[in-house]
CSV table of C-alpha atoms in Angstrom, one decimal:
chain,number,residue,atom,x,y,z
A,773,MET,CA,169.8,-24.4,115.5
A,774,PHE,CA,169.7,-20.7,116.0
A,775,PHE,CA,166.4,-18.9,115.4
A,776,PRO,CA,166.5,-15.1,115.3
A,777,GLU,CA,164.5,-13.2,117.9
A,778,TYR,CA,163.1,-10.9,115.2
A,779,ARG,CA,161.4,-12.8,112.3
A,780,PRO,CA,160.3,-10.3,109.6
A,781,ARG,CA,158.0,-12.9,108.1
A,782,ARG,CA,155.7,-12.6,111.1
A,783,LEU,CA,154.5,-9.3,109.7
A,784,ARG,CA,154.0,-10.7,106.2
A,785,LYS,CA,151.8,-13.7,106.8
A,786,ASN,CA,148.5,-12.2,105.5
A,787,GLU,CA,147.2,-9.1,103.8
A,788,ASN,CA,145.6,-7.6,106.9
A,789,ILE,CA,148.9,-7.7,108.8
A,790,ARG,CA,150.8,-6.5,105.7
A,791,SER,CA,148.5,-3.5,105.3
A,792,LEU,CA,148.9,-2.6,109.0
A,793,VAL,CA,152.6,-2.1,108.7
A,794,ARG,CA,152.7,-0.9,105.1
A,795,GLU,CA,155.0,2.2,104.9
A,796,THR,CA,153.9,3.7,101.6
A,797,ILE,CA,150.4,3.8,100.1
A,798,ILE,CA,148.8,5.5,97.1
A,799,THR,CA,145.6,7.4,97.5
A,800,VAL,CA,143.5,9.6,95.2
A,801,ASP,CA,144.9,12.6,97.2
A,802,ASP,CA,148.3,11.9,95.6
A,803,LEU,CA,147.1,12.2,92.1
A,804,ILE,CA,147.0,14.9,89.4
A,805,TYR,CA,145.3,13.9,86.1
A,806,PRO,CA,146.9,15.4,82.9
A,807,LEU,CA,144.4,16.2,80.2
A,808,PHE,CA,144.7,17.4,76.5
A,809,VAL,CA,142.0,19.8,75.4
A,810,CYS,CA,141.4,20.9,71.8
A,811,GLU,CA,139.0,23.0,69.7
A,812,GLY,CA,135.8,21.5,68.2
A,813,LYS,CA,132.8,19.7,69.5
A,814,GLY,CA,132.2,16.0,70.2
A,815,VAL,CA,136.0,15.3,70.0
A,816,LYS,CA,137.3,12.3,72.0
A,817,GLN,CA,140.3,11.2,69.9
A,818,GLU,CA,142.5,8.5,71.3
A,819,ILE,CA,146.3,9.1,71.1
A,820,ARG,CA,147.9,6.3,69.1
A,821,SER,CA,151.0,5.9,71.3
A,822,MET,CA,149.0,6.4,74.6
A,823,PRO,CA,146.1,3.9,74.7
A,824,GLU,CA,143.1,5.2,76.7
A,825,VAL,CA,144.5,8.8,76.7
A,826,TYR,CA,142.5,11.2,74.6
A,827,ARG,CA,142.3,14.7,73.1
A,828,PHE,CA,139.0,16.2,74.3
A,829,SER,CA,136.9,19.0,73.0
A,830,LEU,CA,135.4,21.1,75.8
A,831,ASP,CA,132.1,19.3,75.9
A,832,GLN,CA,133.8,15.9,76.2
A,833,LEU,CA,136.3,17.3,78.7
A,834,ILE,CA,133.4,18.2,81.0
A,835,GLU,CA,132.2,14.6,80.9
A,836,GLU,CA,135.7,13.2,81.6
A,837,VAL,CA,136.3,15.6,84.5
A,838,LYS,CA,132.9,14.8,85.9
A,839,GLN,CA,133.9,11.2,86.2
A,840,VAL,CA,137.2,11.8,87.8
A,841,VAL,CA,135.7,14.3,90.3
A,842,GLU,CA,133.2,11.6,91.3
A,843,LEU,CA,136.2,9.2,91.8
A,844,GLY,CA,137.7,11.7,94.3
A,845,ILE,CA,140.5,13.1,92.1
A,846,LYS,CA,141.0,16.7,93.2
A,847,ALA,CA,143.4,18.2,90.6
A,848,VAL,CA,143.9,18.2,86.8
A,849,LEU,CA,146.7,19.6,84.7
A,850,LEU,CA,145.6,21.1,81.3
A,851,PHE,CA,147.5,21.1,78.0
A,852,GLY,CA,146.1,23.0,75.1
A,853,ILE,CA,146.1,22.0,71.4
A,854,PRO,CA,145.2,25.2,69.5
A,855,ASP,CA,143.8,25.4,65.9
A,856,LYS,CA,146.4,28.0,64.9
A,857,LYS,CA,150.1,28.3,65.6
A,858,ASP,CA,152.6,31.1,64.9
A,859,GLU,CA,156.2,32.0,65.5
A,860,VAL,CA,155.5,33.6,68.9
A,861,GLY,CA,152.8,31.3,70.2
A,862,SER,CA,150.2,34.1,70.5
A,863,SER,CA,147.3,31.8,71.0
A,864,ALA,CA,148.8,30.7,74.2
A,865,TYR,CA,147.8,33.9,75.9
A,866,ALA,CA,144.7,34.7,73.9
A,867,LYS,CA,141.6,35.5,76.0
A,868,ASP,CA,139.6,33.0,74.0
A,869,GLY,CA,142.5,30.5,73.8
A,870,ILE,CA,141.6,26.8,74.2
A,871,VAL,CA,143.1,26.5,77.7
A,872,GLN,CA,141.5,29.8,78.9
A,873,LYS,CA,138.1,28.5,77.7
A,874,ALA,CA,138.7,25.2,79.4
A,875,VAL,CA,139.7,26.8,82.7
A,876,ARG,CA,136.6,29.0,82.8
A,877,THR,CA,134.4,26.0,81.9
A,878,LEU,CA,135.8,23.7,84.5
A,879,LYS,CA,135.8,26.3,87.3
A,880,GLU,CA,132.2,27.1,86.5
A,881,LYS,CA,131.2,23.4,86.5
A,882,PHE,CA,133.5,22.1,89.3
A,883,PRO,CA,134.4,25.1,91.5
A,884,ASP,CA,136.3,23.0,94.0
A,885,LEU,CA,138.5,21.3,91.4
A,886,VAL,CA,142.1,22.4,91.5
A,887,VAL,CA,142.9,23.5,87.9
A,888,ILE,CA,146.5,23.6,87.0
A,889,THR,CA,147.7,24.9,83.7
A,890,ASP,CA,150.9,24.1,81.7
A,891,VAL,CA,152.7,27.4,80.9
A,892,CYS,CA,154.9,26.9,77.8
A,893,LEU,CA,155.0,27.8,74.2
A,894,CYS,CA,155.9,24.5,72.5
A,895,GLU,CA,152.2,23.5,71.8
A,896,TYR,CA,151.5,27.0,70.3
A,897,THR,CA,154.6,27.8,68.2
A,898,SER,CA,154.9,26.8,64.6
A,899,HIS,CA,158.5,25.7,65.2
A,900,GLY,CA,157.6,23.6,68.3
A,901,HIS,CA,160.2,25.1,70.6
A,902,CYS,CA,159.4,26.3,74.1
A,903,GLY,CA,160.5,29.9,73.5
A,904,ILE,CA,161.0,32.8,71.0
A,905,ILE,CA,163.4,32.0,68.3
A,906,LYS,CA,166.1,34.6,67.4
A,907,ASN,CA,169.1,33.8,65.2
A,908,HIS,CA,168.1,30.1,65.1
A,909,THR,CA,168.2,29.7,68.9
A,910,VAL,CA,165.7,30.2,71.8
A,911,ASP,CA,166.0,33.7,73.2
A,912,ASN,CA,165.7,33.3,77.0
A,913,ASP,CA,164.8,36.8,78.1
A,914,ALA,CA,162.3,37.5,75.2
A,915,THR,CA,160.6,34.2,76.1
A,916,LEU,CA,160.1,35.3,79.7
A,917,GLU,CA,157.7,38.1,78.7
A,918,GLN,CA,155.6,35.6,76.7
A,919,LEU,CA,155.5,33.2,79.6
A,920,ALA,CA,154.4,36.0,82.0
A,921,LYS,CA,151.5,36.9,79.7
A,922,ILE,CA,150.4,33.2,79.4
A,923,ALA,CA,150.4,32.8,83.2
A,924,VAL,CA,148.4,36.0,83.8
A,925,SER,CA,145.9,35.0,81.1
A,926,HIS,CA,145.4,31.6,82.8
A,927,ALA,CA,145.0,33.3,86.2
A,928,LYS,CA,142.4,35.6,84.8
A,929,ALA,CA,140.5,32.6,83.5
A,930,GLY,CA,140.5,31.1,87.0
A,931,ALA,CA,143.5,28.8,87.2
A,932,ASP,CA,144.5,27.9,90.7
A,933,ILE,CA,148.1,26.9,89.9
A,934,VAL,CA,150.2,27.7,86.9
A,935,ALA,CA,153.0,25.3,85.9
A,936,PRO,CA,155.8,26.7,83.8
A,937,SER,CA,157.5,23.9,81.9
A,938,ASP,CA,159.8,25.8,79.5
A,939,MET,CA,163.0,25.6,81.6
A,940,MET,CA,164.0,29.2,80.8
A,941,ASP,CA,166.3,30.9,83.3
A,942,GLY,CA,164.4,33.2,85.6
A,943,ARG,CA,160.9,32.3,84.5
A,944,VAL,CA,159.5,31.6,87.9
A,945,GLY,CA,160.6,35.0,89.2
A,946,ARG,CA,159.2,36.8,86.2
A,947,ILE,CA,155.9,34.9,86.4
A,948,ARG,CA,155.6,35.6,90.1
A,949,GLU,CA,156.2,39.2,89.5
A,950,ALA,CA,153.6,39.4,86.7
A,951,LEU,CA,151.0,37.5,88.7
A,952,ASP,CA,151.4,39.8,91.7
A,953,GLU,CA,151.3,42.9,89.6
A,954,ALA,CA,148.0,41.7,88.1
A,955,GLY,CA,146.5,41.1,91.5
A,956,PHE,CA,146.8,37.3,91.5
A,957,THR,CA,148.9,36.9,94.6
A,958,ASP,CA,146.9,33.8,95.6
A,959,VAL,CA,147.7,31.9,92.3
A,960,ALA,CA,150.4,29.4,93.1
A,961,ILE,CA,153.3,28.3,90.9
A,962,MET,CA,154.2,24.6,90.4
A,963,SER,CA,157.5,24.8,88.7
A,964,TYR,CA,158.9,22.1,86.4
A,965,ALA,CA,162.1,22.8,88.3
A,966,VAL,CA,164.0,19.7,87.1
A,967,LYS,CA,162.9,18.8,83.6
A,968,TYR,CA,165.4,16.6,81.8
A,969,CYS,CA,165.9,16.5,78.0
A,970,SER,CA,164.4,13.0,77.9
A,971,ALA,CA,163.5,10.5,75.2
A,972,PHE,CA,160.5,9.5,77.4
A,973,TYR,CA,158.5,12.5,76.0
A,974,GLY,CA,157.9,11.0,72.6
A,975,PRO,CA,154.2,10.1,73.0
A,976,PHE,CA,153.4,13.4,74.6
A,977,ARG,CA,154.8,15.2,71.5
A,978,GLU,CA,152.4,13.2,69.4
A,979,ALA,CA,149.5,14.0,71.7
A,980,ALA,CA,150.2,17.8,71.9
A,981,GLU,CA,151.6,18.1,68.4
A,982,SER,CA,154.6,19.8,69.8
A,983,ALA,CA,157.7,18.2,68.4
A,984,PRO,CA,160.4,20.7,67.5
A,985,GLN,CA,160.6,21.4,63.7
A,986,PHE,CA,164.4,21.8,63.9
A,987,GLY,CA,167.2,21.0,66.4
A,988,ASP,CA,166.3,19.8,69.8
A,989,ARG,CA,165.8,21.1,73.4
A,990,ARG,CA,169.1,20.3,74.9
A,991,SER,CA,170.1,24.0,75.3
A,992,TYR,CA,167.3,24.5,77.8
A,993,GLN,CA,166.2,21.2,79.2
A,994,MET,CA,168.5,19.4,81.6
A,995,ASP,CA,171.2,16.9,80.7
A,996,PRO,CA,170.1,13.4,82.0
A,997,ALA,CA,173.6,12.8,83.4
A,998,ASN,CA,173.4,15.6,86.0
A,999,ILE,CA,172.0,15.5,89.5
A,1000,ARG,CA,173.9,18.4,91.3
A,1001,GLU,CA,172.6,20.7,88.6
A,1002,ALA,CA,169.1,19.5,89.5
A,1003,LEU,CA,169.6,20.8,93.1
A,1004,ARG,CA,170.8,24.2,91.7
A,1005,GLU,CA,167.7,24.5,89.5
A,1006,ALA,CA,165.4,23.6,92.4
A,1007,TYR,CA,167.1,26.1,94.8
A,1008,LEU,CA,166.8,28.8,92.2
A,1009,ASP,CA,163.1,28.2,91.7
A,1010,VAL,CA,162.5,28.3,95.5
A,1011,GLN,CA,164.3,31.6,95.6
A,1012,GLU,CA,162.2,33.0,92.8
A,1013,GLY,CA,158.9,32.1,94.4
A,1014,ALA,CA,157.9,28.6,93.4
A,1015,ASP,CA,155.3,27.0,95.7
A,1016,ILE,CA,155.7,23.4,94.4
A,1017,LEU,CA,158.6,21.8,92.7
A,1018,MET,CA,158.5,19.1,90.1
A,1019,VAL,CA,160.8,16.5,88.7
A,1020,LYS,CA,160.2,15.2,85.2
A,1021,PRO,CA,160.3,12.3,84.2
A,1022,ALA,CA,159.8,10.2,87.3
A,1023,MET,CA,160.9,6.6,87.2
A,1024,PRO,CA,164.3,7.1,85.5
A,1025,TYR,CA,165.0,9.9,88.0
A,1026,LEU,CA,164.0,8.4,91.4
A,1027,ASP,CA,167.4,9.3,92.8
A,1028,VAL,CA,166.8,12.9,91.8
A,1029,ILE,CA,163.4,12.9,93.5
A,1030,LYS,CA,165.0,11.5,96.7
A,1031,THR,CA,167.8,14.0,96.7
A,1032,ILE,CA,165.6,17.0,96.3
A,1033,ARG,CA,163.2,15.6,99.0
A,1034,GLN,CA,166.1,15.3,101.4
A,1035,GLU,CA,167.5,18.8,100.7
A,1036,ILE,CA,164.3,21.0,100.2
A,1037,ASN,CA,161.1,21.1,102.2
A,1038,HIS,CA,158.8,22.5,99.5
A,1039,PRO,CA,156.0,20.2,98.3
A,1040,LEU,CA,157.4,18.0,95.6
A,1041,ALA,CA,155.6,16.7,92.5
A,1042,ALA,CA,156.8,14.0,90.0
A,1043,TYR,CA,155.5,13.5,86.5
A,1044,GLN,CA,155.2,10.0,85.3
A,1045,VAL,CA,155.5,11.0,81.7
A,1046,SER,CA,154.0,9.7,78.5
A,1047,GLY,CA,156.9,7.3,77.7
A,1048,GLU,CA,156.6,5.7,81.1
A,1049,TYR,CA,152.9,5.2,80.6
A,1050,ALA,CA,153.3,3.9,77.1
A,1051,MET,CA,155.9,1.3,78.0
A,1052,ILE,CA,153.6,-0.1,80.7
A,1053,LYS,CA,150.6,-0.2,78.4
A,1054,ALA,CA,152.6,-1.8,75.6
A,1055,ALA,CA,154.1,-4.5,77.8
A,1056,SER,CA,150.7,-5.3,79.4
A,1057,LYS,CA,149.1,-5.5,75.9
A,1058,LEU,CA,151.7,-8.1,74.9
A,1059,GLY,CA,151.0,-10.0,78.1
A,1060,TRP,CA,154.5,-9.5,79.4
A,1061,LEU,CA,153.4,-7.5,82.5
A,1062,ASP,CA,150.4,-7.3,84.8
A,1063,GLU,CA,149.2,-3.7,84.1
A,1064,GLU,CA,147.5,-3.1,87.4
A,1065,LYS,CA,150.3,-4.4,89.5
A,1066,ILE,CA,153.0,-2.6,87.6
A,1067,MET,CA,150.9,0.6,87.7
A,1068,PHE,CA,150.7,0.6,91.5
A,1069,GLU,CA,154.3,-0.6,91.9
A,1070,SER,CA,155.7,2.2,89.8
A,1071,LEU,CA,153.6,4.9,91.6
A,1072,ILE,CA,154.6,3.5,95.0
A,1073,ALA,CA,158.2,3.8,93.9
A,1074,ILE,CA,157.8,7.4,93.0
A,1075,LYS,CA,156.0,8.2,96.3
A,1076,ARG,CA,158.6,6.2,98.3
A,1077,ALA,CA,161.4,8.2,96.7
A,1078,GLY,CA,159.8,11.4,98.2
A,1079,ALA,CA,157.1,12.8,95.8
A,1080,ASP,CA,154.1,14.3,97.6
A,1081,LEU,CA,152.1,14.6,94.3
A,1082,ILE,CA,152.2,12.4,91.2
A,1083,ILE,CA,151.1,13.6,87.8
A,1084,THR,CA,150.1,10.4,85.9
A,1085,TYR,CA,148.0,9.3,83.0
A,1086,PHE,CA,147.0,6.4,85.2
A,1087,ALA,CA,145.2,8.7,87.6
A,1088,LYS,CA,141.7,7.7,86.5
A,1089,LYS,CA,142.4,4.0,86.5
A,1090,VAL,CA,144.1,4.2,89.9
A,1091,ALA,CA,141.1,6.0,91.3
A,1092,GLN,CA,138.7,3.4,89.8
A,1093,THR,CA,140.8,0.5,91.2
A,1094,LEU,CA,140.9,2.0,94.7
A,1095,ALA,CA,137.2,2.6,94.6
A,1096,LYS,CA,136.6,-1.1,93.8
A,1097,ARG,CA,138.9,-2.2,96.6
């Protein structure tokens, strides 16, 4: 009987050996924790379709961030839920806007925390679209000026990184120009370079109250069928000055993450979006999946595909689990 000279099972026989040869690991340094912040006081409101994810008022946000900082998480991504919305999303760049207040508060309390802000209009417009509406469609170039004002207002509040998620053509270049003109040359841009028009965003739209009131976002977010277009989008954002690229969603687009990783050397983030999170939570609640095991397996897949950074609603739980281990 023939026995192979190399037996792969030799390196699988116990956990200590497996850990020695493990190729991909998740650490707290990989994680960015997304947070929803709203007006008010004493607010910690669970989102129905995202168990254990909350809308926080500023006082409650401080308590949540204190916990994650103590767990070793180094970065958060802020989404604002304003009290008032209008056609042009003016509260998105107001000096006393909810995100601006949150940034100032977090940087005062946790100066070493990396504070990233979402730059978009969908949470702030009465119509729920990511740009300025003219003739029943999103006007790309008019939207760029609004996005530039939002990014500068976030930088003035103390944001370390701004993250435009709107998918307007040319927005990275216009934001970079505006930040530099305002003296914020050290504020980085994490571009939602490859953001697909995905059905996986449903729970987020509930959380951020940002569902479009008419039509959809197919004219500006990417067609899920396209990968070559993803490369074109990523290259454009690099040319315009993006410091970090992002693919969103993550799990259904692992091939896209891998392709961009192979072609472009910029730091690459992937967003494990609300629908991905909700599916895992729902299946685990029904007893169909082991939540902790699936949580780590899904994140390892994202990192193995090539992501350097992972934005995930599981960030706090991952950090807690790693601390116990």
